[in-house]
PDB file of C-alpha atoms and ligand atoms in Angstrom:
ATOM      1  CA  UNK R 147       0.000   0.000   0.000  1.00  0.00           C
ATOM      2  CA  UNK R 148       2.044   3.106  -1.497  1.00  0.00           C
ATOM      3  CA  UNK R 149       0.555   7.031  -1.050  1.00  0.00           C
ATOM      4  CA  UNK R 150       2.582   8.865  -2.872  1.00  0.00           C
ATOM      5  CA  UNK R 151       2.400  12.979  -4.575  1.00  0.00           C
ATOM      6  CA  UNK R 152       4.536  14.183  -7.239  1.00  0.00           C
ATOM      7  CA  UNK R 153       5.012  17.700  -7.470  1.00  0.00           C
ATOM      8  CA  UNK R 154       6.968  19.907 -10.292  1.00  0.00           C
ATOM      9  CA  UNK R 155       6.799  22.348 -12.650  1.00  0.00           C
ATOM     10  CA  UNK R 156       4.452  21.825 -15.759  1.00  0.00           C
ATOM     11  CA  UNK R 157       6.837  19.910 -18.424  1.00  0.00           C
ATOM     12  CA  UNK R 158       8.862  17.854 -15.589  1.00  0.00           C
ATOM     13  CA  UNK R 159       7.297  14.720 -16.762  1.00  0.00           C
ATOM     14  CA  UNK R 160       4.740  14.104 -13.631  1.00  0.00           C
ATOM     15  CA  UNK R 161       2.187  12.686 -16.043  1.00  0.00           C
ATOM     16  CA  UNK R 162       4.552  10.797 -17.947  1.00  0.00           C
ATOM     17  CA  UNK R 163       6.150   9.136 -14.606  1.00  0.00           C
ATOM     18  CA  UNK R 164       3.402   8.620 -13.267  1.00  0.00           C
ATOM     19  CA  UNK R 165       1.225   6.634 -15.411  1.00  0.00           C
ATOM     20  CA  UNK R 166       5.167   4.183 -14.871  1.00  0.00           C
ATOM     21  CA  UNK R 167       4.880   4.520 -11.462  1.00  0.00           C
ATOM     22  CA  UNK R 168       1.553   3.713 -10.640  1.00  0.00           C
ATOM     23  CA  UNK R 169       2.042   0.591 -12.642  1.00  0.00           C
ATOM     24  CA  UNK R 170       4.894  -0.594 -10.909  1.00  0.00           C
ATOM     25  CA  UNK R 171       3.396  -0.049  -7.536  1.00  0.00           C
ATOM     26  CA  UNK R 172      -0.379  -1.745  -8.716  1.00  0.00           C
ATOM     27  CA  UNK R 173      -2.200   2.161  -7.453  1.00  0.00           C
ATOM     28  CA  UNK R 174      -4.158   4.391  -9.379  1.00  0.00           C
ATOM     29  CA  UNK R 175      -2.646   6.956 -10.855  1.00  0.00           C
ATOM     30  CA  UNK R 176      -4.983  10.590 -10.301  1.00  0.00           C
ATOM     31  CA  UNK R 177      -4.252  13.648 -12.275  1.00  0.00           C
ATOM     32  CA  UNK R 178      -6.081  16.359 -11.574  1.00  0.00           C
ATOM     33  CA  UNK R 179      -5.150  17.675 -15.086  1.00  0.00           C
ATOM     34  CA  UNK R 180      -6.584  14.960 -16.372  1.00  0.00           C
ATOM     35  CA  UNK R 181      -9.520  14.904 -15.109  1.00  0.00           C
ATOM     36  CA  UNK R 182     -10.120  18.260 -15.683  1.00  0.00           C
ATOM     37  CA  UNK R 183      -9.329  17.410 -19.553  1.00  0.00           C
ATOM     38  CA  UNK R 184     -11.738  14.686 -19.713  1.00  0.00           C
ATOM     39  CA  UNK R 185     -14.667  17.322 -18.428  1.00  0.00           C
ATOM     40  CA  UNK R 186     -13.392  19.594 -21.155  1.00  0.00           C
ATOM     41  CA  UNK R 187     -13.706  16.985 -23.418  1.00  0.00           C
ATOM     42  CA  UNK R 188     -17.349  15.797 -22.311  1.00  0.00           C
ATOM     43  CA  UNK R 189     -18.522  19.011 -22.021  1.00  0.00           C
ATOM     44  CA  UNK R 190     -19.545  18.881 -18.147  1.00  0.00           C
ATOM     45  CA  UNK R 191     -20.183  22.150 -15.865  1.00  0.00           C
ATOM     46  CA  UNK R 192     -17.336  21.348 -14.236  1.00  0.00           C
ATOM     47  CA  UNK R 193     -15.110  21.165 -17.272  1.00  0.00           C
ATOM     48  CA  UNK R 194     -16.602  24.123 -18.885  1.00  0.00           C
ATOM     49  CA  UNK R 195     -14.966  25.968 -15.691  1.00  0.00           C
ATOM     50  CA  UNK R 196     -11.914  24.081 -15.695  1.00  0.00           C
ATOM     51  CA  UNK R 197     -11.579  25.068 -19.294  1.00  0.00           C
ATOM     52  CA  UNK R 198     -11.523  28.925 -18.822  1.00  0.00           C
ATOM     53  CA  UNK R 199      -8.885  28.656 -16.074  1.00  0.00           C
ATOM     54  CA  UNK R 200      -6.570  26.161 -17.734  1.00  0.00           C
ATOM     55  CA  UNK R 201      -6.537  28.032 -21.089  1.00  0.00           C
ATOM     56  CA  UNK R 202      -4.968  31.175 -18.802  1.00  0.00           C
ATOM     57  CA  UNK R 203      -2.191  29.122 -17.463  1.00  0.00           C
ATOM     58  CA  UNK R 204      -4.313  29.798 -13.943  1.00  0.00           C
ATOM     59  CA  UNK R 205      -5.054  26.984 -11.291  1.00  0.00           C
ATOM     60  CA  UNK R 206      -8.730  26.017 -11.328  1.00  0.00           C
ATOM     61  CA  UNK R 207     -10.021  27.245  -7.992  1.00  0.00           C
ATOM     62  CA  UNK R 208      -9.430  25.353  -5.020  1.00  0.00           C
ATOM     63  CA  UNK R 209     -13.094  25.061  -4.172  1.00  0.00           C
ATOM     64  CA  UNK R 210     -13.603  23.066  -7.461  1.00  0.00           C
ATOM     65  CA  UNK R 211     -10.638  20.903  -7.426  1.00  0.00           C
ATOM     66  CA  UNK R 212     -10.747  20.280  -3.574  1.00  0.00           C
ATOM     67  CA  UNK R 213     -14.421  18.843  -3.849  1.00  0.00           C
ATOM     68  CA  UNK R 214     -13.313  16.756  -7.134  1.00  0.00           C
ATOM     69  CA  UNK R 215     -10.128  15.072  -5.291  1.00  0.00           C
ATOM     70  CA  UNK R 216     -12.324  13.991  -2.549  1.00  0.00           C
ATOM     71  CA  UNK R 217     -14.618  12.250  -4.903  1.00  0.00           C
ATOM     72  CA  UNK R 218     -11.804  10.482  -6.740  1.00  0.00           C
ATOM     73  CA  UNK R 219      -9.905   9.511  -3.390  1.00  0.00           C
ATOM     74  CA  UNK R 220     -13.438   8.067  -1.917  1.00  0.00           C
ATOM     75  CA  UNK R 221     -13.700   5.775  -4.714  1.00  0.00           C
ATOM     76  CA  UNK R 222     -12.776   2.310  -3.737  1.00  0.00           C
ATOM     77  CA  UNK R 223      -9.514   1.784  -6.071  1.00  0.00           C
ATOM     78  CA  UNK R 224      -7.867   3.838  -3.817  1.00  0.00           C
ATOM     79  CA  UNK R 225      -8.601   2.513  -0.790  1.00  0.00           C
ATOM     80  CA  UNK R 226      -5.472   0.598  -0.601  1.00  0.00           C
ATOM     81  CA  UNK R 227      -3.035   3.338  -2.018  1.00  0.00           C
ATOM     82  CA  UNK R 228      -2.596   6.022  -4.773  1.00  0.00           C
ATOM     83  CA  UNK R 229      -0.181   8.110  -6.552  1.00  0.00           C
ATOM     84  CA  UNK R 230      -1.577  12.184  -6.920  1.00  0.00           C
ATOM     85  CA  UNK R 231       0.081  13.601  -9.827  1.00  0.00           C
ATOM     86  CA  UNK R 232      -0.293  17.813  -9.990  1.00  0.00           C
ATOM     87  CA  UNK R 233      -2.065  17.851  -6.847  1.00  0.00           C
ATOM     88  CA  UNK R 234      -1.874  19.256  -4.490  1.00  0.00           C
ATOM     89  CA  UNK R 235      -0.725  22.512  -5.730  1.00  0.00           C
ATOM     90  CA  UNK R 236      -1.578  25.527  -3.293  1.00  0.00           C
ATOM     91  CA  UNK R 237      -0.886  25.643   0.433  1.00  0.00           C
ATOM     92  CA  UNK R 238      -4.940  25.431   1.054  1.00  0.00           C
ATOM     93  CA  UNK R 239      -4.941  22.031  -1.208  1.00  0.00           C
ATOM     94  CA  UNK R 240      -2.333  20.833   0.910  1.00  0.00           C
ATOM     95  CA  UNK R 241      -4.406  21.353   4.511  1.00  0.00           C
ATOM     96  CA  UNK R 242      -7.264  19.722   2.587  1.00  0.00           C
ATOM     97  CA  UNK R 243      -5.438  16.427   1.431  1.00  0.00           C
ATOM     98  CA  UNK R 244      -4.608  16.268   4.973  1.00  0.00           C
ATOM     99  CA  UNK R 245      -7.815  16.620   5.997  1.00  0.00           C
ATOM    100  CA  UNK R 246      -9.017  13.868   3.626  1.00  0.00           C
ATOM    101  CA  UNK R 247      -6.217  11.336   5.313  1.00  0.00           C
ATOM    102  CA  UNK R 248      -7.107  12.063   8.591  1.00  0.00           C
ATOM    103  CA  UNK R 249     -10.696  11.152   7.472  1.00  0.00           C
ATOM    104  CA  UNK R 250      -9.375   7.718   6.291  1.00  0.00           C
ATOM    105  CA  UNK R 251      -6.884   7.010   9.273  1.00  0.00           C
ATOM    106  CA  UNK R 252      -4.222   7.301   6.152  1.00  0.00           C
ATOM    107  CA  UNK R 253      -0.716   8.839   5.874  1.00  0.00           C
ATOM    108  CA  UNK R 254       1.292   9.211   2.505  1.00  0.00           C
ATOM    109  CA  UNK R 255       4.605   7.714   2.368  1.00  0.00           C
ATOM    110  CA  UNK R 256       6.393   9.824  -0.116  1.00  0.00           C
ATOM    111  CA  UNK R 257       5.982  13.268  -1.596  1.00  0.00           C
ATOM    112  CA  UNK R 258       8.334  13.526  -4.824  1.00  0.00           C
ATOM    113  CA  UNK R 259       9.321  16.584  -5.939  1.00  0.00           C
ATOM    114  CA  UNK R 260      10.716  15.913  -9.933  1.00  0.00           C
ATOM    115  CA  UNK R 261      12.850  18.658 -10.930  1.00  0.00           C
ATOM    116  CA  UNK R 262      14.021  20.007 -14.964  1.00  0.00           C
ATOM    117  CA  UNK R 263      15.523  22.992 -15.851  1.00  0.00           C
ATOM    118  CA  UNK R 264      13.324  25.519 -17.111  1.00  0.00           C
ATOM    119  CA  UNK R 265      14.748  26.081 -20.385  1.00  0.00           C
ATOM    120  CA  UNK R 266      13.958  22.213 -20.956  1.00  0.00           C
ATOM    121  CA  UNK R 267      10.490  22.153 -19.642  1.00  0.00           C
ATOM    122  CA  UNK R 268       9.631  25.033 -22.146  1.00  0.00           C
ATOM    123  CA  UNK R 269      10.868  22.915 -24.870  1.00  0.00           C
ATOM    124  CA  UNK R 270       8.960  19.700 -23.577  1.00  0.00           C
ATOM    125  CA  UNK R 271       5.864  21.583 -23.623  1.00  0.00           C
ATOM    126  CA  UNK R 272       6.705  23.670 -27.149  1.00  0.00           C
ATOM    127  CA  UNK R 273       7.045  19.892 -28.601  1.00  0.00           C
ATOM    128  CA  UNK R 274       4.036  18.521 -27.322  1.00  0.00           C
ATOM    129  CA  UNK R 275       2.289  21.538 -28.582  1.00  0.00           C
ATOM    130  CA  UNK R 276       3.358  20.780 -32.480  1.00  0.00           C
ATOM    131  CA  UNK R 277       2.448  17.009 -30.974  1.00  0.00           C
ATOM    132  CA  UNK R 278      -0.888  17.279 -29.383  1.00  0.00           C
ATOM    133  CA  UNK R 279      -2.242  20.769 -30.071  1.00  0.00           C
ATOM    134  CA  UNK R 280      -2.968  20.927 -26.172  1.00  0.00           C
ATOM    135  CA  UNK R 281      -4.273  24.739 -25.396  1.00  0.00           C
ATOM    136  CA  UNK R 282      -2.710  25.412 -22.469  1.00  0.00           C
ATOM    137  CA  UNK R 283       1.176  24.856 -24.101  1.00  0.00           C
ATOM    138  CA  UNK R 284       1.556  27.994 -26.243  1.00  0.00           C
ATOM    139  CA  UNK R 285       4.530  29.996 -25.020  1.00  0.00           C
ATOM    140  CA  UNK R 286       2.456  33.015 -23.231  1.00  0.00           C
ATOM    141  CA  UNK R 287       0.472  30.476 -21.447  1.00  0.00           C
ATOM    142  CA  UNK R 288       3.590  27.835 -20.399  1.00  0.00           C
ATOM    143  CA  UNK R 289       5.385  30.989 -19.187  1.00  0.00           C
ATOM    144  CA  UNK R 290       2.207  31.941 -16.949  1.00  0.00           C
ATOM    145  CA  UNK R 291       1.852  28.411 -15.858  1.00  0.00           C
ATOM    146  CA  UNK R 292       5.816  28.461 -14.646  1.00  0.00           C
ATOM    147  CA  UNK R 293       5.209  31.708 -12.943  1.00  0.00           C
ATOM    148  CA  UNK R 294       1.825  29.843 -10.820  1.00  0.00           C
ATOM    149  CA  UNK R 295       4.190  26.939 -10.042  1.00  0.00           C
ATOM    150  CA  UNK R 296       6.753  28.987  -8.868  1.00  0.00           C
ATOM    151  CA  UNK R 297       4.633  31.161  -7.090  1.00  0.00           C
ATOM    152  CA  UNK R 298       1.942  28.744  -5.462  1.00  0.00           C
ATOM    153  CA  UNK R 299       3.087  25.320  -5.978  1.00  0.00           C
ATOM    154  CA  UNK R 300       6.861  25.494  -5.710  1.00  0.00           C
ATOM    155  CA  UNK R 301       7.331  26.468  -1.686  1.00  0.00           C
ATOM    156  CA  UNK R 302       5.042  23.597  -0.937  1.00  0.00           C
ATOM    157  CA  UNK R 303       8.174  21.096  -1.047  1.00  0.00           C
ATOM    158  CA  UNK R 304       9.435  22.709   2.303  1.00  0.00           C
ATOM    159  CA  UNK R 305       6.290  22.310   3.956  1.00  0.00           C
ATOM    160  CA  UNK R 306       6.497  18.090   2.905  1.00  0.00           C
ATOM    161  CA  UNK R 307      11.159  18.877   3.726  1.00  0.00           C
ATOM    162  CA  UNK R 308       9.600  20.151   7.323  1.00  0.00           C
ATOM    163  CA  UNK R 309       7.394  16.360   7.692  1.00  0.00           C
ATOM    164  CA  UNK R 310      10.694  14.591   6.254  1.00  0.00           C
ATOM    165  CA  UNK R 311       8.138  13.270   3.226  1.00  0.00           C
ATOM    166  CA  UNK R 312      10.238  15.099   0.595  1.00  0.00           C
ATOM    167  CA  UNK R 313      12.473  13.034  -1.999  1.00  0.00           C
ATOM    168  CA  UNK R 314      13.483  15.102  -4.470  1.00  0.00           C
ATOM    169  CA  UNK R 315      14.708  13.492  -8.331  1.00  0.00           C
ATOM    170  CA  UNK R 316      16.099  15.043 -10.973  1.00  0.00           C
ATOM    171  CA  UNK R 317      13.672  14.446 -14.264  1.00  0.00           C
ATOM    172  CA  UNK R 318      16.403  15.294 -17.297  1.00  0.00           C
ATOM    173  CA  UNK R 319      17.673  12.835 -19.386  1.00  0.00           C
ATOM    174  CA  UNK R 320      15.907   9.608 -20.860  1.00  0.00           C
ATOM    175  CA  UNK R 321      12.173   8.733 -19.628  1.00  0.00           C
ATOM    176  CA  UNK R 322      13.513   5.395 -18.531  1.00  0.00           C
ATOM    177  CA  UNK R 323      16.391   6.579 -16.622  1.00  0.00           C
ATOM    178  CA  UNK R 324      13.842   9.158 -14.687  1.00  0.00           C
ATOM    179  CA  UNK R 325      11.829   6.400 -13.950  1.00  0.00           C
ATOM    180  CA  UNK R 326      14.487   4.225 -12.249  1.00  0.00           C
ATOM    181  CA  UNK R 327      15.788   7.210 -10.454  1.00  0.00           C
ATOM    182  CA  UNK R 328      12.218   7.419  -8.865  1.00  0.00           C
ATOM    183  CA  UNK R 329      11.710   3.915  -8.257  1.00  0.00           C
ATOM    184  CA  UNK R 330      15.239   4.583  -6.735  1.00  0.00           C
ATOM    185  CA  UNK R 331      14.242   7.590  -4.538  1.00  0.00           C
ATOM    186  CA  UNK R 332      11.202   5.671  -3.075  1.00  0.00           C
ATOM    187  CA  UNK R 333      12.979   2.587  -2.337  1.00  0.00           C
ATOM    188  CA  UNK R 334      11.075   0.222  -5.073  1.00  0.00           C
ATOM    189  CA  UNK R 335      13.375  -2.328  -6.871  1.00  0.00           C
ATOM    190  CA  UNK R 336      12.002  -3.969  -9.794  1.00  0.00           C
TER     191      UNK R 336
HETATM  192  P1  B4P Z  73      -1.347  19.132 -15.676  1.00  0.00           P
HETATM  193  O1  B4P Z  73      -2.133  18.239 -16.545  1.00  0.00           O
HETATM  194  O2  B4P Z  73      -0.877  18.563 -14.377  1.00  0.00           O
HETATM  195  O3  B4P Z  73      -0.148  19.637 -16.592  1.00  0.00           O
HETATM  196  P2  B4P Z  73       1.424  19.777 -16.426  1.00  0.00           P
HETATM  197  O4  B4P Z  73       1.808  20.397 -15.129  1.00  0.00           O
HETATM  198  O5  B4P Z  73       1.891  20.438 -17.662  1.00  0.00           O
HETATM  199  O6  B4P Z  73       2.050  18.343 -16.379  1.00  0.00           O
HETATM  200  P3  B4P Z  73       1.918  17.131 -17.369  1.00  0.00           P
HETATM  201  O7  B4P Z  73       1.821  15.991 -16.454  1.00  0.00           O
HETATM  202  O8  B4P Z  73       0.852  17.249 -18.363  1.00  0.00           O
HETATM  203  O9  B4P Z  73       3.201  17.154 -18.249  1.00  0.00           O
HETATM  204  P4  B4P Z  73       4.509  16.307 -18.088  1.00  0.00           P
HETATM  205  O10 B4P Z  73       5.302  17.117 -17.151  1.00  0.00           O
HETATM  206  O11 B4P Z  73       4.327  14.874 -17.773  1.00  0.00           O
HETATM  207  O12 B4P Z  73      -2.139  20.472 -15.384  1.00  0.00           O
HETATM  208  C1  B4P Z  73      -2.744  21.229 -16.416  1.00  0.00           C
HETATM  209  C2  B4P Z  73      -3.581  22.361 -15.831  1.00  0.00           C
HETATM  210  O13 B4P Z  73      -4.685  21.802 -15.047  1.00  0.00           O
HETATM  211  C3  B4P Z  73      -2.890  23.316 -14.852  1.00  0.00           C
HETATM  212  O14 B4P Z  73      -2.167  24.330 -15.514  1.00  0.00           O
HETATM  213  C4  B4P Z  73      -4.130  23.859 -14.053  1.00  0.00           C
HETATM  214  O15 B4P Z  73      -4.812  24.860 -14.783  1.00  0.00           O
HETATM  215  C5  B4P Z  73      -5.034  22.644 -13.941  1.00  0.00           C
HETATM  216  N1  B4P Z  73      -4.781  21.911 -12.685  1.00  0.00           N
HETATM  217  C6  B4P Z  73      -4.267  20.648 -12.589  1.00  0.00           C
HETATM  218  N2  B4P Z  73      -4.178  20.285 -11.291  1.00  0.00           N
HETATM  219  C7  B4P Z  73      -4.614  21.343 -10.552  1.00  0.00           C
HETATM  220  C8  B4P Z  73      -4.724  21.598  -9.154  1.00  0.00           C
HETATM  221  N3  B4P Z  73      -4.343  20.681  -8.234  1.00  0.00           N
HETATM  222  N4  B4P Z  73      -5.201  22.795  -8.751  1.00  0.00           N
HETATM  223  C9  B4P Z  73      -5.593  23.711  -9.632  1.00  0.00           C
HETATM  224  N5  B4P Z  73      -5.507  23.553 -10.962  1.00  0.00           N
HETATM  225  C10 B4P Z  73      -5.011  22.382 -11.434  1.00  0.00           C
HETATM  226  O16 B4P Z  73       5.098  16.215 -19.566  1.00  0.00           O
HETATM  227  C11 B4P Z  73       5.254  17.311 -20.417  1.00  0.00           C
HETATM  228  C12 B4P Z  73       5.835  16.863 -21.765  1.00  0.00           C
HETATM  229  O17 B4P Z  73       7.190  16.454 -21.591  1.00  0.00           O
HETATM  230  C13 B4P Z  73       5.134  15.682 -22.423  1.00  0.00           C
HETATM  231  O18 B4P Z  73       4.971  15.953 -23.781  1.00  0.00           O
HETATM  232  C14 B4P Z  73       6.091  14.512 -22.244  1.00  0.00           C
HETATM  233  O19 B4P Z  73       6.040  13.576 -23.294  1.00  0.00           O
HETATM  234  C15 B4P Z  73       7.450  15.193 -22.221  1.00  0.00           C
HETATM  235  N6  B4P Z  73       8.433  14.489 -21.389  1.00  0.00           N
HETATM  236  C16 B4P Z  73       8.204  13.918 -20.190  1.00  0.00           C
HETATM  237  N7  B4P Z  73       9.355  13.383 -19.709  1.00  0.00           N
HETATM  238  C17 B4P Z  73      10.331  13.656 -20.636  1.00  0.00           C
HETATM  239  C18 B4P Z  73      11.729  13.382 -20.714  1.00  0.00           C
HETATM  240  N8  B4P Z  73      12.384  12.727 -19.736  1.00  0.00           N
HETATM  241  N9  B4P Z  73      12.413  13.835 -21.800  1.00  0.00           N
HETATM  242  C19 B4P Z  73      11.776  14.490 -22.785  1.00  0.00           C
HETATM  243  N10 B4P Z  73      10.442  14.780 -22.775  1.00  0.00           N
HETATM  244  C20 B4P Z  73       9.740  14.366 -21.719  1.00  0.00           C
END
């Protein structure tokens, strides 16, 4: 039973990593990003919200992705364990996950922080971009989404350094190598 959070900056390769992760360890993976696409994509109220922040490079409001989280954690997949990828990402998101494992008698085990130089991230997300057409990774709106991270999501590592949950990896080089680093980090061997 593994509860793990990655944080890092949009482009680090949480999503990627994490789909690996949660594979190796037999949890569900749960992106708040994507969850938030898959509303866009179905055309729900909540996704029609989602949409208007995302597209800004903005965090959808806490409210809204607070209330979603605790849906997705009550369902029974992740009763025994689950890896959060991109949340949480503001200081109030943070008291509210603890809430939610204080609820469930639960602690996590591990909050990763996966780091990349900026320059590269910009590039990752430039690529994808000409890949995917995603409409959050034009270059106005990945340099507003670095400025968010750095402003709201980037201090919460030294509230997890302060609970000794903090492992921090560094996510350049090859997908595969990232991956064993992490598996590394968190004391997994495969
Ligand atoms: P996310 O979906 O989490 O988007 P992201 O931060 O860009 O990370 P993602 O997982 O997609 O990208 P990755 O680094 O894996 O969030 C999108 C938006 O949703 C946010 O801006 C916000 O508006 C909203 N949101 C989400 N959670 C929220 C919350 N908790 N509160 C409020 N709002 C929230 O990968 C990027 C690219 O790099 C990919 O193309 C990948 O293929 C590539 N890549 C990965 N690893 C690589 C490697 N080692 N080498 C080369 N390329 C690599």
């Amino acid at each position: 039973m593994t509860r793990l959070v990655l944080l890092g900056p949009p482009g680090a390769g949480k999503g990627t990593q994490a789909a690996r992760l949660a594979a190796t360890l037999g949890v569900p993976a749960i992106s708040t990003g994507d969850i938030f696409r898959r509303n866009v994509a179905d055309g729900t109220e909540l996704g029609v919200t989602a949409k208007r922040y995302m597209d800004a490079g903005e965090y959808v409001p806490d409210s809204v992705t607070n209330a979603m989280v605790a849906d997705r954690l009550a369902e029974p997949d992740a009763s025994d364990g689950f890896l959060l990828d991109g949340y949480p990402r503001t200081a109030e998101q943070v008291e509210e996950l603890d809430r939610m494992l204080a609820a469930q008698d639960a602690r996590l085990d591990h909050v990763v922080e996966l780091t990349a130089d900026t320059d590269e991230v910009v590039q990752r997300l430039l690529k994808r971009a000409q890949e995917q057409g995603r409409s959050d990774d034009t270059e106005d709106v990945v340099r507003r989404r670095l400025e968010v991270y750095a402003e709201q999501t980037a201090p919460l590592a030294a509230v997890y350094e302060r609970r000794d949950l903090l492992v921090r990896v560094d996510g350049m080089g090859e997908v595969d190598e990232v991956t064993a680093r992490l598996l590394d980090a968190i004391g997994v061997s495969v």
